[in-house]
Short mmCIF file of C-alpha atoms in Angstrom, two decimals:
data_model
loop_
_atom_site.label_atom_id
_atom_site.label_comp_id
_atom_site.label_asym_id
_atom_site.label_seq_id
_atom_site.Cartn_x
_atom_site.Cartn_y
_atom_site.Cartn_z
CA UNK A 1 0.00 0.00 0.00
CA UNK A 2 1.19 3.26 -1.40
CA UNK A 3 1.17 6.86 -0.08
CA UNK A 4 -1.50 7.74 -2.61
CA UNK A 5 -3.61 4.82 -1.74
CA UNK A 6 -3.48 5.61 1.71
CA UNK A 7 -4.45 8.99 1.32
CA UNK A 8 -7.62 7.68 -0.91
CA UNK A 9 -8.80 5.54 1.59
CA UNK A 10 -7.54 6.84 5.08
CA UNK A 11 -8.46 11.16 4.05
CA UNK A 12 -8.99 11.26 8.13
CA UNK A 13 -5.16 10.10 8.55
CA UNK A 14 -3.39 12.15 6.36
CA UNK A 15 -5.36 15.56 7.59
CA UNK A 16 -3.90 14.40 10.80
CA UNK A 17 -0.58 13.78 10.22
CA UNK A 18 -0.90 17.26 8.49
CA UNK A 19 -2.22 18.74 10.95
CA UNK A 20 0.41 17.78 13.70
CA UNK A 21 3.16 18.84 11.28
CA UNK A 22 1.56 22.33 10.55
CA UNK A 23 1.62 22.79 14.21
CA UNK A 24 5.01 21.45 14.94
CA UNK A 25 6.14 23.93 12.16
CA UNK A 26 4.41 26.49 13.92
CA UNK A 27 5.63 26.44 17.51
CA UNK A 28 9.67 25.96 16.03
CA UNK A 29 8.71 28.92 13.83
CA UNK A 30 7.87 30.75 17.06
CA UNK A 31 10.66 29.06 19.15
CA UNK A 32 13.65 30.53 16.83
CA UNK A 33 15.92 33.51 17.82
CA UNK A 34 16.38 36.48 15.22
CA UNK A 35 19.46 37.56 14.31
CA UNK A 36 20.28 40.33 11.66
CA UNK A 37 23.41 38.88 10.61
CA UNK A 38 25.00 35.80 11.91
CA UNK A 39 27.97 35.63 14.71
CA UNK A 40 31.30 36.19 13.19
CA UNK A 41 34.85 36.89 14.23
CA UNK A 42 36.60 39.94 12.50
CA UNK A 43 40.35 40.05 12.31
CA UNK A 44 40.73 43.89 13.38
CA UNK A 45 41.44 45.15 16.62
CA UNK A 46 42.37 48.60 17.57
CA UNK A 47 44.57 50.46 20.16
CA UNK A 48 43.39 53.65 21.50
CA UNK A 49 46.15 55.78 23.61
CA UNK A 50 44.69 59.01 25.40
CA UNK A 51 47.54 61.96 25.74
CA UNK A 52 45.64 64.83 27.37
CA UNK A 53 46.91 68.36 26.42
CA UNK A 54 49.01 67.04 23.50
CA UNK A 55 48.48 68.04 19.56
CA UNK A 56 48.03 65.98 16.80
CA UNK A 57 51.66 66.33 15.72
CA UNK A 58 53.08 65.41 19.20
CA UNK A 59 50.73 62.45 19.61
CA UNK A 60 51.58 60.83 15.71
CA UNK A 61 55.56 61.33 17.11
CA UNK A 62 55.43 60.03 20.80
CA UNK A 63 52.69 57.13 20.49
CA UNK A 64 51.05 56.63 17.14
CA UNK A 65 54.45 55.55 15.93
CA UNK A 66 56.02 53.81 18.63
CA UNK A 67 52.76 51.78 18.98
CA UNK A 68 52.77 51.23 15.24
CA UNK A 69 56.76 49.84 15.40
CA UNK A 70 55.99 47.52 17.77
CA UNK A 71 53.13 45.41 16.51
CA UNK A 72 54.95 45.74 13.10
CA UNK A 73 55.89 41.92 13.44
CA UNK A 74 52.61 40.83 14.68
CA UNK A 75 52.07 37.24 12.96
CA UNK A 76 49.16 37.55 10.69
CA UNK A 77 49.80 41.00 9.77
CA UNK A 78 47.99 42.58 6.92
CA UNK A 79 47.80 46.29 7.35
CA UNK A 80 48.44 48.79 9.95
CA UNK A 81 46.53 52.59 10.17
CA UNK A 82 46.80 55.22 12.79
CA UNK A 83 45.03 58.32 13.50
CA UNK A 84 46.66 60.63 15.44
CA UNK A 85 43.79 63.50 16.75
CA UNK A 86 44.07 66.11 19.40
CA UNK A 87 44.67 63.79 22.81
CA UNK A 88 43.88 60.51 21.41
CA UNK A 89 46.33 58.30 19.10
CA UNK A 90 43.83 55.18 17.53
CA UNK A 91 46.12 51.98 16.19
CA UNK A 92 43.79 50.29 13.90
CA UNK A 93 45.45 45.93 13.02
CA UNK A 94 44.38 44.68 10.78
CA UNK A 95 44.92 40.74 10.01
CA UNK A 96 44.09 38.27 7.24
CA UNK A 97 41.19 36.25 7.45
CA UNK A 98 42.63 32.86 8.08
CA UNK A 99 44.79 34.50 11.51
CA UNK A 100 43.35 33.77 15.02
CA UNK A 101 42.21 36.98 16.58
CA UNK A 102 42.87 36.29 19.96
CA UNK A 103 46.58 34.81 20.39
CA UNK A 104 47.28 37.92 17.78
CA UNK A 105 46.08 40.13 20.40
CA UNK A 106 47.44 38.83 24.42
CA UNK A 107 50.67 38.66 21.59
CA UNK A 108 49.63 42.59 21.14
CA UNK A 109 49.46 43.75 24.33
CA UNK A 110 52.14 42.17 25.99
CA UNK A 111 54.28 44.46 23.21
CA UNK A 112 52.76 47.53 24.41
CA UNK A 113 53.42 46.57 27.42
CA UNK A 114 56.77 46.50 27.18
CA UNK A 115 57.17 49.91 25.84
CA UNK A 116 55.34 51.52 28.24
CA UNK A 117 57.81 53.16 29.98
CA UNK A 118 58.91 54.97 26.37
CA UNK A 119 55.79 56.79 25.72
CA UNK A 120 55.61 59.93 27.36
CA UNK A 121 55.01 60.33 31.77
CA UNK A 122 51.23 61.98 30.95
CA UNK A 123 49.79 59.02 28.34
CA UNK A 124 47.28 57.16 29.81
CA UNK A 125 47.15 53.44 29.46
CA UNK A 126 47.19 52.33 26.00
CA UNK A 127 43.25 50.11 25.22
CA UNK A 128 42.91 47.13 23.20
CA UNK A 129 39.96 46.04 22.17
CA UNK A 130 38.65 43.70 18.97
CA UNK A 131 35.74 44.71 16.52
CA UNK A 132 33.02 43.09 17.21
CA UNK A 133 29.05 43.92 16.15
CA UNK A 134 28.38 43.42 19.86
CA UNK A 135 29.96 46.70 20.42
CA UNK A 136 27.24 48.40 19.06
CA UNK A 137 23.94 49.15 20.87
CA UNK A 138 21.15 47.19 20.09
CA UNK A 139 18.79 49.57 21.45
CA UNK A 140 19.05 53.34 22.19
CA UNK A 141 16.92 55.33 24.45
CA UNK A 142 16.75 59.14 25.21
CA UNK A 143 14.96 60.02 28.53
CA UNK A 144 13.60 63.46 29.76
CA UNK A 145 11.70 64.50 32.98
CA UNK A 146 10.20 67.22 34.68
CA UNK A 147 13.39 67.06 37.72
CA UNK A 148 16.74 69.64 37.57
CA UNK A 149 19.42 67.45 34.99
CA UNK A 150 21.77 67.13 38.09
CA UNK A 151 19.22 65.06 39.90
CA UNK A 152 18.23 63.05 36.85
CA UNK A 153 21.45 61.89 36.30
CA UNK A 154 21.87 60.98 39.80
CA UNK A 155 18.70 58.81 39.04
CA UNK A 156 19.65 57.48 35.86
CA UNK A 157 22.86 56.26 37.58
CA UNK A 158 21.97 55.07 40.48
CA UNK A 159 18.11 54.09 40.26
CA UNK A 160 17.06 53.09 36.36
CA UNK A 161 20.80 51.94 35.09
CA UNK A 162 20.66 49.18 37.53
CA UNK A 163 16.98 48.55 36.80
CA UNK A 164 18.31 47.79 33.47
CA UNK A 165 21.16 46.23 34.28
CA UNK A 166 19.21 43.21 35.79
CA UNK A 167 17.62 42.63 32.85
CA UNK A 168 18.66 39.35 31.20
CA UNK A 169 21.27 39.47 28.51
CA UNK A 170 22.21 43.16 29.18
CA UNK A 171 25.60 44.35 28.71
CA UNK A 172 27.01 47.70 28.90
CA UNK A 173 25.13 50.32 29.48
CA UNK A 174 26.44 53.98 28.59
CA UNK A 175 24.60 57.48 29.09
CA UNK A 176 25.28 60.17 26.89
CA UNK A 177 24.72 64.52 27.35
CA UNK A 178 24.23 63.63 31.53
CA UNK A 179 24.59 66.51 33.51
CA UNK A 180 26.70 65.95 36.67
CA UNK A 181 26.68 67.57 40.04
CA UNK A 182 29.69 69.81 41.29
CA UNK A 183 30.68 71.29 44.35
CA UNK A 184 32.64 74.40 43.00
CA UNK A 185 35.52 76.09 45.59
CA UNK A 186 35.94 79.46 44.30
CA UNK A 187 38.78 81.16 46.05
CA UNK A 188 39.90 84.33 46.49
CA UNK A 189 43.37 85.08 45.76
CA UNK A 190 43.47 88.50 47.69
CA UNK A 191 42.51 86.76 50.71
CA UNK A 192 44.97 83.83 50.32
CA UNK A 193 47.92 86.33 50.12
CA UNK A 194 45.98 88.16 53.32
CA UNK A 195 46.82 84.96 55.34
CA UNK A 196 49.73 84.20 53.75
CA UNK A 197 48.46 80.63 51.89
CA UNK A 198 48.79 79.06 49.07
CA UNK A 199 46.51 77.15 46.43
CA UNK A 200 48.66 73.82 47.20
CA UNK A 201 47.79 74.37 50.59
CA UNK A 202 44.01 74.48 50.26
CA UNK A 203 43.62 71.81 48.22
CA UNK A 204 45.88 69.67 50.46
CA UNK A 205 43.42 70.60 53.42
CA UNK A 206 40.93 69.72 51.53
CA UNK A 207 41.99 66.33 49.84
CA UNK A 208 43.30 65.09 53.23
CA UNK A 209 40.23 66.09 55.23
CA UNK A 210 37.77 63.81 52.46
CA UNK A 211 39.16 60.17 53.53
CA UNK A 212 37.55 56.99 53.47
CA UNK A 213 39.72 53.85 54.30
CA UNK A 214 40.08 50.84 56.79
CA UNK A 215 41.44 51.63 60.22
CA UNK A 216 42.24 48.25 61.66
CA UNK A 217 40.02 46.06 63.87
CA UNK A 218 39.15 44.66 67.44
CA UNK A 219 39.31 41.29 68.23
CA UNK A 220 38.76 39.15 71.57
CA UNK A 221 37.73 35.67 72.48
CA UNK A 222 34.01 36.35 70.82
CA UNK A 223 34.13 38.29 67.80
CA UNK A 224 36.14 40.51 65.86
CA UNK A 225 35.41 43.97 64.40
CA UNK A 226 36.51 45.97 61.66
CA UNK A 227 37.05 49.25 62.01
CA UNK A 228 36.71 51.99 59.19
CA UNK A 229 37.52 55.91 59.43
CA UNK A 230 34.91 57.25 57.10
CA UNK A 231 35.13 61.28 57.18
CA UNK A 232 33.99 61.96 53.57
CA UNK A 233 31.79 64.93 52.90
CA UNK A 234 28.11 64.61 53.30
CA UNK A 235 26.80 68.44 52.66
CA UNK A 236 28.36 71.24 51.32
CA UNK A 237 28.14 73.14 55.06
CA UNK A 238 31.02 70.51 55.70
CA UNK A 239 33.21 71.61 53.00
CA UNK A 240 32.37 75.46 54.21
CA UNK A 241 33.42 74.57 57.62
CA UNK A 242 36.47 73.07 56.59
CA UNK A 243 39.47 74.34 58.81
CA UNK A 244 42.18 75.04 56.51
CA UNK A 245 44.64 76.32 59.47
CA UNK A 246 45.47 78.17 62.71
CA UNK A 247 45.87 81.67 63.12
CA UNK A 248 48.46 83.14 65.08
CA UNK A 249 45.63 84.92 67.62
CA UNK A 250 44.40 80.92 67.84
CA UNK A 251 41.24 81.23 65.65
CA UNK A 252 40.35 78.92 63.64
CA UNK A 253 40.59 79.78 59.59
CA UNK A 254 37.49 77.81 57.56
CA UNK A 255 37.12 77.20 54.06
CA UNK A 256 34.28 79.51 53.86
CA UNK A 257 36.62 82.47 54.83
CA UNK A 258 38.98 82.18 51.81
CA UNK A 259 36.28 81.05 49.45
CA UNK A 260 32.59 80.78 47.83
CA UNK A 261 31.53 77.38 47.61
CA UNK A 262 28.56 76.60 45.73
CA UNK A 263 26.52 73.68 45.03
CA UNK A 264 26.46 73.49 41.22
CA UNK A 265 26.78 71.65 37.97
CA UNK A 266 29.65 70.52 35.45
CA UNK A 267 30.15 72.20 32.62
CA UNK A 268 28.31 70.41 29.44
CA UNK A 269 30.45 68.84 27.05
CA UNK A 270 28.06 66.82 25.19
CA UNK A 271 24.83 67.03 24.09
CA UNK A 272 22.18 64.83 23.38
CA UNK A 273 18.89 65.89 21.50
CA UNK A 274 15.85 63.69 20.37
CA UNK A 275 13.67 66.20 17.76
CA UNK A 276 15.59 69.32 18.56
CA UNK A 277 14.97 68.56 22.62
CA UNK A 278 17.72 68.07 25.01
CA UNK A 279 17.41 65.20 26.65
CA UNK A 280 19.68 62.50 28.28
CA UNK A 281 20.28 59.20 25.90
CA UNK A 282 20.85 55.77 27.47
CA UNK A 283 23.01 52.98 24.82
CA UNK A 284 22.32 49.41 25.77
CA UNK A 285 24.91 46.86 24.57
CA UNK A 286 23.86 43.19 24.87
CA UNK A 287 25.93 39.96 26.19
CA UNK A 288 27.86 38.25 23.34
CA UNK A 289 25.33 35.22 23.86
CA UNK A 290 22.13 37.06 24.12
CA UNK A 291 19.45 37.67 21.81
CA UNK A 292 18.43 41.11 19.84
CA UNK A 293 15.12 40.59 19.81
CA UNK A 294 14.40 39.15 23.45
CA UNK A 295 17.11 42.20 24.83
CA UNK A 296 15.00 45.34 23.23
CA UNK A 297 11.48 43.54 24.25
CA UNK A 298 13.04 43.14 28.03
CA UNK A 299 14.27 46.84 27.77
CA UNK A 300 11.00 48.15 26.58
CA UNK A 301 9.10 46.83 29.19
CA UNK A 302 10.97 48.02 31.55
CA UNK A 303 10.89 51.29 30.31
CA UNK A 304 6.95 50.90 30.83
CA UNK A 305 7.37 50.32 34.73
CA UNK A 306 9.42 52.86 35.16
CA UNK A 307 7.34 55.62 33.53
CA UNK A 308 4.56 54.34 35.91
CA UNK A 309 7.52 54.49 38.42
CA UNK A 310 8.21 58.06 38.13
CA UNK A 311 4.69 59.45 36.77
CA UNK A 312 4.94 61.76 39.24
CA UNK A 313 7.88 63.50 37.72
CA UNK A 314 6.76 62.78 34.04
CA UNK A 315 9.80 60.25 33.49
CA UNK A 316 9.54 59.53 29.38
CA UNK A 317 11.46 57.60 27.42
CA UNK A 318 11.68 57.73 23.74
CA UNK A 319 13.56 55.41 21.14
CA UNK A 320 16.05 57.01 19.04
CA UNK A 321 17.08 53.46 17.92
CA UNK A 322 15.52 50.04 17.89
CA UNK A 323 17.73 46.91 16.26
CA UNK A 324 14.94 44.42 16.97
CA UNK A 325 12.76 46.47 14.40
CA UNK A 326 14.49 45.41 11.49
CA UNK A 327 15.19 42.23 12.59
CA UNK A 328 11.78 41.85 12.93
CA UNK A 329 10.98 43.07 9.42
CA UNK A 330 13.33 41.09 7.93
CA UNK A 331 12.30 38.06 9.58
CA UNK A 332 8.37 38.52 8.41
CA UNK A 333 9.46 39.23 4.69
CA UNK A 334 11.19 35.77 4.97
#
């Protein structure tokens, strides 16, 4: 008996069978993971070296080119770039296809290593890092509320990053155009040559007078405790009633005699704007084994709680940038 025969005389069988394999296909068509482009390795890594203060001539001489000499006889070499900008020098390697990445590069930074000590006192340590598309957000988010920007930021760092954070398959999570919070000392100079001081010496007053840092411990036959001098600032009336030092009639010189301290914000370096508002943008990288799709769902729910969170203060977020959308798209034209 034949699969055509059958079909003729069992109809009730093979609409079953069909039916069970329809709905087999089904669920693993809802059961895959979406991808835009499938996991690969590529043979480039770079090396960025921050010089602070230096031009783009004396960063190509002192590290672009020392940097470049040295992984010169990297095996697997195919070609080498630099870009030597104000403060930053950026070593781009790059290797042929058949070389493995990784060797190439604990082989890359033990060179730098080594010539450390050649690059000038004030270069900050050299970063290597490979290309890879999980270095690029998956999802992008700018956030605005009705709160001063120094206070959302303190929020967005210390409240809704972590909410984020515990999200499953989260990476990194960067902010971008935050405003920070800044205590600002503002001293005058005709008063520090009135008691005969110097800048050195305030700061030193002041550095030594915001500790934090074990202090020993107590033991006997029952327990044992730590002990831990904590005298960090807590207001800004403690920085004001900083003594600085001792006058020769025995009073008592504070900070807030030499100086105006106010309570204030950092100066803005970046900005962020979503449809000509300013507004504070959140980039959310995902874990090399997560999913794009299942990430940006996770992050967008949570983005609902936390609006509900913060209605009070008229917390909204907005997406500048949403991976899973073409993904998505992509996947339904298939």
């Amino acid at each position: 008996m034949n699969i055509s025969e059958i079909s003729v005389k069992r109809p009730t069988l093979v609409v079953v069978v069909f039916t069970i394999l329809v709905f087999l296909g089904f669920m693993s068509y809802k059961a895959l993971n979406y991808e835009l482009i499938p996991k690969f390795s590529s043979p480039i890594f770079t090396v960025v070296t921050v010089y602070p203060g230096a031009g783009p001539t004396e960063v190509e001489n002192s590290v672009s080119k020392k940097i470049e000499e040295i992984l010169s006889g990297l095996p697997g070499l195919d070609v080498i770039r630099s870009i030597s900008q104000e403060g930053v020098s950026i070593v781009i390697v790059s290797l042929k296809l058949n070389t493995d990445v990784d060797p190439v590069v604990n082989d890359a930074v033990r060179k730098v290593q080594s010539i450390r000590s050649l690059l000038p006192p004030q270069v900050r340590e050299p970063s290597i890092s490979k290309i890879s598309m999980n270095d690029y957000p998956v999802i992008t988010l700018s956030v605005s509320a009705d709160m001063p920007a120094s206070k959302l930021n303190d929020e967005l760092n210390y409240k809704i990053k972590p909410a984020f954070a515990k999200i499953d398959g989260v990476g990194e999570i960067s902010l971008l155009g935050g405003t920070e919070r800044e205590i600002q000392v503002n001293i005058s100079h005709q008063k520090l040559d009135n008691f005969h001081l110097s800048i050195l010496q305030v700061i030193q007053a002041i550095q030594n007078s915001n500790l934090d840092f074990p202090a020993g411990k107590i033991s006997n036959s029952d327990r044992q405790t730590l002990l831990r001098m904590s005298a960090k600032f807590s207001t800004v009336a403690d920085i004001a009633n900083l003594t600085i030092s001792q006058l020769p009639d025995g009073s008592l010189l504070k900070l807030r005699d030499i100086a105006e301290i106010i309570d204030a914000e950092k100066e803005i370096t970046t900005l962020y704007r979503v449809n000509g508002l300013q507004s504070v943008g959140i980039q959310i990288k995902k874990q090399d084994e997560a999913n794009t799709v299942n990430v940006c769902d996770a992050v967008l729910k949570e983005t609902e709680k936390l609006e509900k969170q913060y209605a009070s203060s008229n917390l909204k977020f907005t997406v500048s940038q949403d991976s899973s959308t073409v993904i998505n798209d992509a996947a339904d034209s298939v």
